PDB file of C-alpha atoms and ligand atoms in Angstrom:
ATOM      1  CA  MET A  65       8.309  10.752  15.307  1.00  0.00           C
ATOM      2  CA  LYS A  66       8.831  10.064  11.595  1.00  0.00           C
ATOM      3  CA  GLU A  67       6.633   7.254  10.318  1.00  0.00           C
ATOM      4  CA  GLU A  68       8.281   4.514   8.291  1.00  0.00           C
ATOM      5  CA  PRO A  69       6.765   1.827   6.095  1.00  0.00           C
ATOM      6  CA  HIS A  70       6.452  -1.458   7.935  1.00  0.00           C
ATOM      7  CA  ILE A  71       4.691  -4.790   7.919  1.00  0.00           C
ATOM      8  CA  ILE A  72       1.672  -5.297  10.167  1.00  0.00           C
ATOM      9  CA  THR A  73       1.006  -8.966  10.898  1.00  0.00           C
ATOM     10  CA  PHE A  74      -2.696  -9.600  11.407  1.00  0.00           C
ATOM     11  CA  ASN A  75      -3.985 -12.341  13.629  1.00  0.00           C
ATOM     12  CA  LYS A  76      -4.909 -15.577  11.911  1.00  0.00           C
ATOM     13  CA  ILE A  77      -7.853 -17.320  13.529  1.00  0.00           C
ATOM     14  CA  GLY A  78      -8.549 -20.876  12.441  1.00  0.00           C
ATOM     15  CA  THR A  79      -6.864 -24.089  11.469  1.00  0.00           C
ATOM     16  CA  PRO A  80      -5.642 -25.621   8.209  1.00  0.00           C
ATOM     17  CA  ASN A  81      -8.733 -27.879   8.259  1.00  0.00           C
ATOM     18  CA  LEU A  82     -11.267 -25.068   8.687  1.00  0.00           C
ATOM     19  CA  GLY A  83      -9.540 -22.144   6.990  1.00  0.00           C
ATOM     20  CA  TYR A  84      -8.734 -18.783   8.530  1.00  0.00           C
ATOM     21  CA  ILE A  85     -10.091 -15.361   9.361  1.00  0.00           C
ATOM     22  CA  SER A  86      -7.979 -12.248   9.922  1.00  0.00           C
ATOM     23  CA  VAL A  87      -9.325  -9.017  11.377  1.00  0.00           C
ATOM     24  CA  ALA A  88      -8.393  -5.371  10.808  1.00  0.00           C
ATOM     25  CA  GLU A  89      -9.718  -3.058  13.480  1.00  0.00           C
ATOM     26  CA  VAL A  90      -9.147   0.645  14.066  1.00  0.00           C
ATOM     27  CA  ALA A  91      -7.360   1.263  17.382  1.00  0.00           C
ATOM     28  CA  ASP A  92      -6.137  -2.330  17.434  1.00  0.00           C
ATOM     29  CA  ASN A  93      -3.969  -2.833  14.348  1.00  0.00           C
ATOM     30  CA  ILE A  94      -4.900   0.033  11.975  1.00  0.00           C
ATOM     31  CA  PRO A  95      -3.143   3.276  13.010  1.00  0.00           C
ATOM     32  CA  PHE A  96      -5.780   5.674  11.589  1.00  0.00           C
ATOM     33  CA  ASP A  97      -9.524   5.997  11.070  1.00  0.00           C
ATOM     34  CA  ILE A  98     -10.443   4.229   7.839  1.00  0.00           C
ATOM     35  CA  LYS A  99     -12.260   6.577   5.445  1.00  0.00           C
ATOM     36  CA  ARG A 100     -12.063   4.443   2.291  1.00  0.00           C
ATOM     37  CA  VAL A 101     -11.400   0.895   1.170  1.00  0.00           C
ATOM     38  CA  TYR A 102     -10.500  -0.028  -2.400  1.00  0.00           C
ATOM     39  CA  TRP A 103      -9.130  -3.047  -4.181  1.00  0.00           C
ATOM     40  CA  THR A 104      -7.393  -3.738  -7.470  1.00  0.00           C
ATOM     41  CA  TYR A 105      -7.397  -7.021  -9.363  1.00  0.00           C
ATOM     42  CA  PHE A 106      -6.721  -8.706 -12.739  1.00  0.00           C
ATOM     43  CA  THR A 107      -3.491  -6.721 -13.151  1.00  0.00           C
ATOM     44  CA  PRO A 108      -1.341  -8.497 -15.771  1.00  0.00           C
ATOM     45  CA  ASN A 109       2.039  -9.413 -14.303  1.00  0.00           C
ATOM     46  CA  HIS A 110       4.002  -7.383 -16.858  1.00  0.00           C
ATOM     47  CA  VAL A 111       2.266  -4.196 -15.665  1.00  0.00           C
ATOM     48  CA  GLU A 112       3.795  -1.916 -13.037  1.00  0.00           C
ATOM     49  CA  ARG A 113       1.171   0.067 -11.129  1.00  0.00           C
ATOM     50  CA  GLY A 114       1.715   2.962  -8.756  1.00  0.00           C
ATOM     51  CA  ASN A 115       4.359   5.422  -9.874  1.00  0.00           C
ATOM     52  CA  HIS A 116       3.032   8.108  -7.586  1.00  0.00           C
ATOM     53  CA  ALA A 117       3.332   9.329  -4.012  1.00  0.00           C
ATOM     54  CA  HIS A 118       0.717  10.685  -1.632  1.00  0.00           C
ATOM     55  CA  VAL A 119       0.864  14.008   0.179  1.00  0.00           C
ATOM     56  CA  ALA A 120      -1.173  13.081   3.269  1.00  0.00           C
ATOM     57  CA  LEU A 121      -2.723   9.656   2.716  1.00  0.00           C
ATOM     58  CA  ARG A 122      -1.882   6.856   5.145  1.00  0.00           C
ATOM     59  CA  GLN A 123      -2.592   3.319   4.062  1.00  0.00           C
ATOM     60  CA  VAL A 124      -2.551  -0.292   5.140  1.00  0.00           C
ATOM     61  CA  ILE A 125      -2.330  -2.521   2.091  1.00  0.00           C
ATOM     62  CA  LEU A 126      -2.869  -6.265   1.884  1.00  0.00           C
ATOM     63  CA  SER A 127      -2.571  -8.881  -0.793  1.00  0.00           C
ATOM     64  CA  VAL A 128      -5.693 -10.886   0.016  1.00  0.00           C
ATOM     65  CA  ALA A 129      -4.792 -13.285  -2.804  1.00  0.00           C
ATOM     66  CA  GLY A 130      -1.606 -13.803  -4.789  1.00  0.00           C
ATOM     67  CA  ILE A 131       1.696 -12.001  -4.400  1.00  0.00           C
ATOM     68  CA  ILE A 132       2.456  -8.280  -4.653  1.00  0.00           C
ATOM     69  CA  ASN A 133       5.944  -6.783  -4.664  1.00  0.00           C
ATOM     70  CA  PHE A 134       6.242  -3.218  -3.419  1.00  0.00           C
ATOM     71  CA  GLU A 135       9.083  -0.779  -3.843  1.00  0.00           C
ATOM     72  CA  LEU A 136       8.795   2.406  -1.794  1.00  0.00           C
ATOM     73  CA  GLU A 137      11.140   5.383  -1.973  1.00  0.00           C
ATOM     74  CA  ASN A 138      11.182   8.512   0.139  1.00  0.00           C
ATOM     75  CA  VAL A 139      12.436  11.949  -0.923  1.00  0.00           C
ATOM     76  CA  GLU A 140      15.819  11.233   0.675  1.00  0.00           C
ATOM     77  CA  GLY A 141      16.202   8.336  -1.765  1.00  0.00           C
ATOM     78  CA  GLU A 142      15.841   5.580   0.846  1.00  0.00           C
ATOM     79  CA  VAL A 143      14.294   2.503  -0.784  1.00  0.00           C
ATOM     80  CA  PHE A 144      12.177  -0.074   1.047  1.00  0.00           C
ATOM     81  CA  LYS A 145      11.141  -3.360  -0.575  1.00  0.00           C
ATOM     82  CA  PHE A 146       8.321  -5.581   0.644  1.00  0.00           C
ATOM     83  CA  THR A 147       6.668  -8.739  -0.608  1.00  0.00           C
ATOM     84  CA  LEU A 148       3.046  -9.290   0.357  1.00  0.00           C
ATOM     85  CA  ASP A 149       2.634 -13.038   0.013  1.00  0.00           C
ATOM     86  CA  GLU A 150       0.320 -13.955   2.895  1.00  0.00           C
ATOM     87  CA  PRO A 151      -3.264 -12.698   3.375  1.00  0.00           C
ATOM     88  CA  ASN A 152      -2.526 -11.825   7.017  1.00  0.00           C
ATOM     89  CA  LYS A 153       0.419  -9.576   6.137  1.00  0.00           C
ATOM     90  CA  GLY A 154      -0.311  -5.853   5.724  1.00  0.00           C
ATOM     91  CA  LEU A 155       1.953  -3.000   4.668  1.00  0.00           C
ATOM     92  CA  PHE A 156       1.660   0.364   6.395  1.00  0.00           C
ATOM     93  CA  VAL A 157       2.541   3.142   3.954  1.00  0.00           C
ATOM     94  CA  PRO A 158       2.938   6.660   5.383  1.00  0.00           C
ATOM     95  CA  PRO A 159       2.622   9.789   3.232  1.00  0.00           C
ATOM     96  CA  GLY A 160       5.609  10.769   1.093  1.00  0.00           C
ATOM     97  CA  TYR A 161       6.601   7.454  -0.478  1.00  0.00           C
ATOM     98  CA  TRP A 162       6.896   6.940  -4.231  1.00  0.00           C
ATOM     99  CA  ARG A 163       5.499   3.470  -4.879  1.00  0.00           C
ATOM    100  CA  LYS A 164       5.843   0.857  -7.595  1.00  0.00           C
ATOM    101  CA  MET A 165       3.909  -2.401  -7.464  1.00  0.00           C
ATOM    102  CA  ARG A 166       4.099  -5.643  -9.427  1.00  0.00           C
ATOM    103  CA  PHE A 167       1.440  -8.332  -9.174  1.00  0.00           C
ATOM    104  CA  SER A 168       1.136 -12.054  -9.689  1.00  0.00           C
ATOM    105  CA  HIS A 169      -1.678 -12.794 -12.163  1.00  0.00           C
ATOM    106  CA  ASN A 170      -4.128 -13.745  -9.386  1.00  0.00           C
ATOM    107  CA  ALA A 171      -3.251 -10.942  -6.951  1.00  0.00           C
ATOM    108  CA  VAL A 172      -5.951  -8.859  -5.290  1.00  0.00           C
ATOM    109  CA  LEU A 173      -4.698  -5.714  -3.545  1.00  0.00           C
ATOM    110  CA  LEU A 174      -6.899  -4.388  -0.747  1.00  0.00           C
ATOM    111  CA  CYS A 175      -6.167  -0.922   0.608  1.00  0.00           C
ATOM    112  CA  MET A 176      -7.548   0.671   3.764  1.00  0.00           C
ATOM    113  CA  ALA A 177      -7.007   4.414   3.491  1.00  0.00           C
ATOM    114  CA  SER A 178      -7.145   7.317   5.908  1.00  0.00           C
ATOM    115  CA  LEU A 179      -8.757   9.800   3.476  1.00  0.00           C
ATOM    116  CA  ALA A 180     -11.421   9.977   0.798  1.00  0.00           C
ATOM    117  CA  TYR A 181     -10.234   9.928  -2.802  1.00  0.00           C
ATOM    118  CA  ASP A 182      -8.722  13.231  -3.857  1.00  0.00           C
ATOM    119  CA  GLU A 183      -6.546  13.486  -6.947  1.00  0.00           C
ATOM    120  CA  LYS A 184      -4.875  16.562  -5.368  1.00  0.00           C
ATOM    121  CA  ASP A 185      -3.306  14.202  -2.815  1.00  0.00           C
ATOM    122  CA  TYR A 186      -1.364  12.462  -5.610  1.00  0.00           C
ATOM    123  CA  ILE A 187       2.117  13.417  -6.850  1.00  0.00           C
ATOM    124  CA  ARG A 188       2.331  11.632 -10.181  1.00  0.00           C
ATOM    125  CA  ASN A 189       5.512  13.210 -11.531  1.00  0.00           C
ATOM    126  CA  TYR A 190       8.740  11.731 -10.158  1.00  0.00           C
ATOM    127  CA  ASP A 191      10.737  14.956 -10.600  1.00  0.00           C
ATOM    128  CA  ASP A 192       8.064  16.908  -8.678  1.00  0.00           C
ATOM    129  CA  PHE A 193       8.311  14.282  -5.934  1.00  0.00           C
ATOM    130  CA  LYS A 194      12.101  14.474  -5.698  1.00  0.00           C
ATOM    131  CA  ALA A 195      11.893  18.282  -5.690  1.00  0.00           C
ATOM    132  CA  LEU A 196      10.145  18.048  -2.302  1.00  0.00           C
ATOM    133  CA  LYS A 197      13.550  17.350  -0.748  1.00  0.00           C
ATOM    134  CA  LYS A 198      14.546  20.422   1.192  1.00  0.00           C
TER     135      LYS A 198
HETATM  136  C1  T46 B 179      -2.247   3.484  -4.183  1.00  0.00           C
HETATM  137  C2  T46 B 179      -2.140   2.154  -4.826  1.00  0.00           C
HETATM  138  C3  T46 B 179      -1.728   1.068  -3.902  1.00  0.00           C
HETATM  139  C4  T46 B 179     -10.666   6.590  -8.068  1.00  0.00           C
HETATM  140  O1  T46 B 179     -11.483   7.161  -8.822  1.00  0.00           O
HETATM  141  N1  T46 B 179     -10.945   6.466  -6.743  1.00  0.00           N
HETATM  142  C5  T46 B 179     -10.091   5.843  -5.881  1.00  0.00           C
HETATM  143  O2  T46 B 179     -10.389   5.746  -4.678  1.00  0.00           O
HETATM  144  C6  T46 B 179      -8.863   5.315  -6.404  1.00  0.00           C
HETATM  145  C7  T46 B 179      -7.876   4.603  -5.484  1.00  0.00           C
HETATM  146  C8  T46 B 179      -8.599   5.460  -7.731  1.00  0.00           C
HETATM  147  N2  T46 B 179      -9.488   6.080  -8.551  1.00  0.00           N
HETATM  148  C9  T46 B 179      -9.182   6.213  -9.988  1.00  0.00           C
HETATM  149  C10 T46 B 179      -8.009   7.145 -10.320  1.00  0.00           C
HETATM  150  C11 T46 B 179      -7.482   6.569 -11.615  1.00  0.00           C
HETATM  151  O3  T46 B 179      -8.203   7.119 -12.692  1.00  0.00           O
HETATM  152  O4  T46 B 179      -8.799   4.936 -10.493  1.00  0.00           O
HETATM  153  C12 T46 B 179      -7.825   5.079 -11.516  1.00  0.00           C
HETATM  154  C13 T46 B 179      -6.630   4.196 -11.224  1.00  0.00           C
HETATM  155  O5  T46 B 179      -5.904   4.736 -10.109  1.00  0.00           O
HETATM  156  P1  T46 B 179      -4.322   4.674 -10.021  1.00  0.00           P
HETATM  157  O6  T46 B 179      -3.725   4.822 -11.362  1.00  0.00           O
HETATM  158  O7  T46 B 179      -3.881   5.643  -8.971  1.00  0.00           O
HETATM  159  O8  T46 B 179      -4.106   3.156  -9.542  1.00  0.00           O
HETATM  160  P2  T46 B 179      -2.818   2.490  -8.853  1.00  0.00           P
HETATM  161  O9  T46 B 179      -3.118   1.033  -8.777  1.00  0.00           O
HETATM  162  O10 T46 B 179      -1.558   2.919  -9.489  1.00  0.00           O
HETATM  163  O11 T46 B 179      -2.813   3.106  -7.355  1.00  0.00           O
HETATM  164  C14 T46 B 179      -3.814   2.750  -6.434  1.00  0.00           C
HETATM  165  C15 T46 B 179      -4.233   3.983  -5.618  1.00  0.00           C
HETATM  166  O12 T46 B 179      -4.682   5.021  -6.492  1.00  0.00           O
HETATM  167  C16 T46 B 179      -3.116   4.518  -4.769  1.00  0.00           C
HETATM  168  O13 T46 B 179      -3.669   5.337  -3.763  1.00  0.00           O
HETATM  169  O14 T46 B 179      -1.520   3.771  -3.251  1.00  0.00           O
HETATM  170  O15 T46 B 179      -3.327   1.760  -5.536  1.00  0.00           O
END
């Protein structure tokens, strides 16, 4: 079955008085074995990051602080827009989606990824990406 980007809502344990904890766990709410975790921060809000697609990488991405707007496009030209504005809201991104991200000044993006870093998994040219359409 074709995978589509979608929001994963993590549990939120706690109360407003005590604060909260959310948990990501393979086989519970992460649909792959996590091989790598990375995070990005201090991105000025006029900067657009991303502008690439992945060949095989599967990801669950959270905004653990601040707000991140995602635009995802597949080779068929379908566009999916998501706003990560709660620390218990994750975005599952399958392979084959061109992504653009915009950040609030305080945003911290945390990514759980299915593969080790490999620049060969990146498609960084939009025309090359669109040429994948059969
Ligand atoms: C993604 C979005 C959400 C490494 O050396 N190792 C790593 O594991 C990563 C992720 C990046 N890098 C290097 C590669 C570049 O020289 O860090 C530099 C910045 O990476 P990039 O321009 O790809 O950053 P973003 O924010 O556009 O994209 C990143 C991830 O690369 C990408 O997988 O989906 O965050």
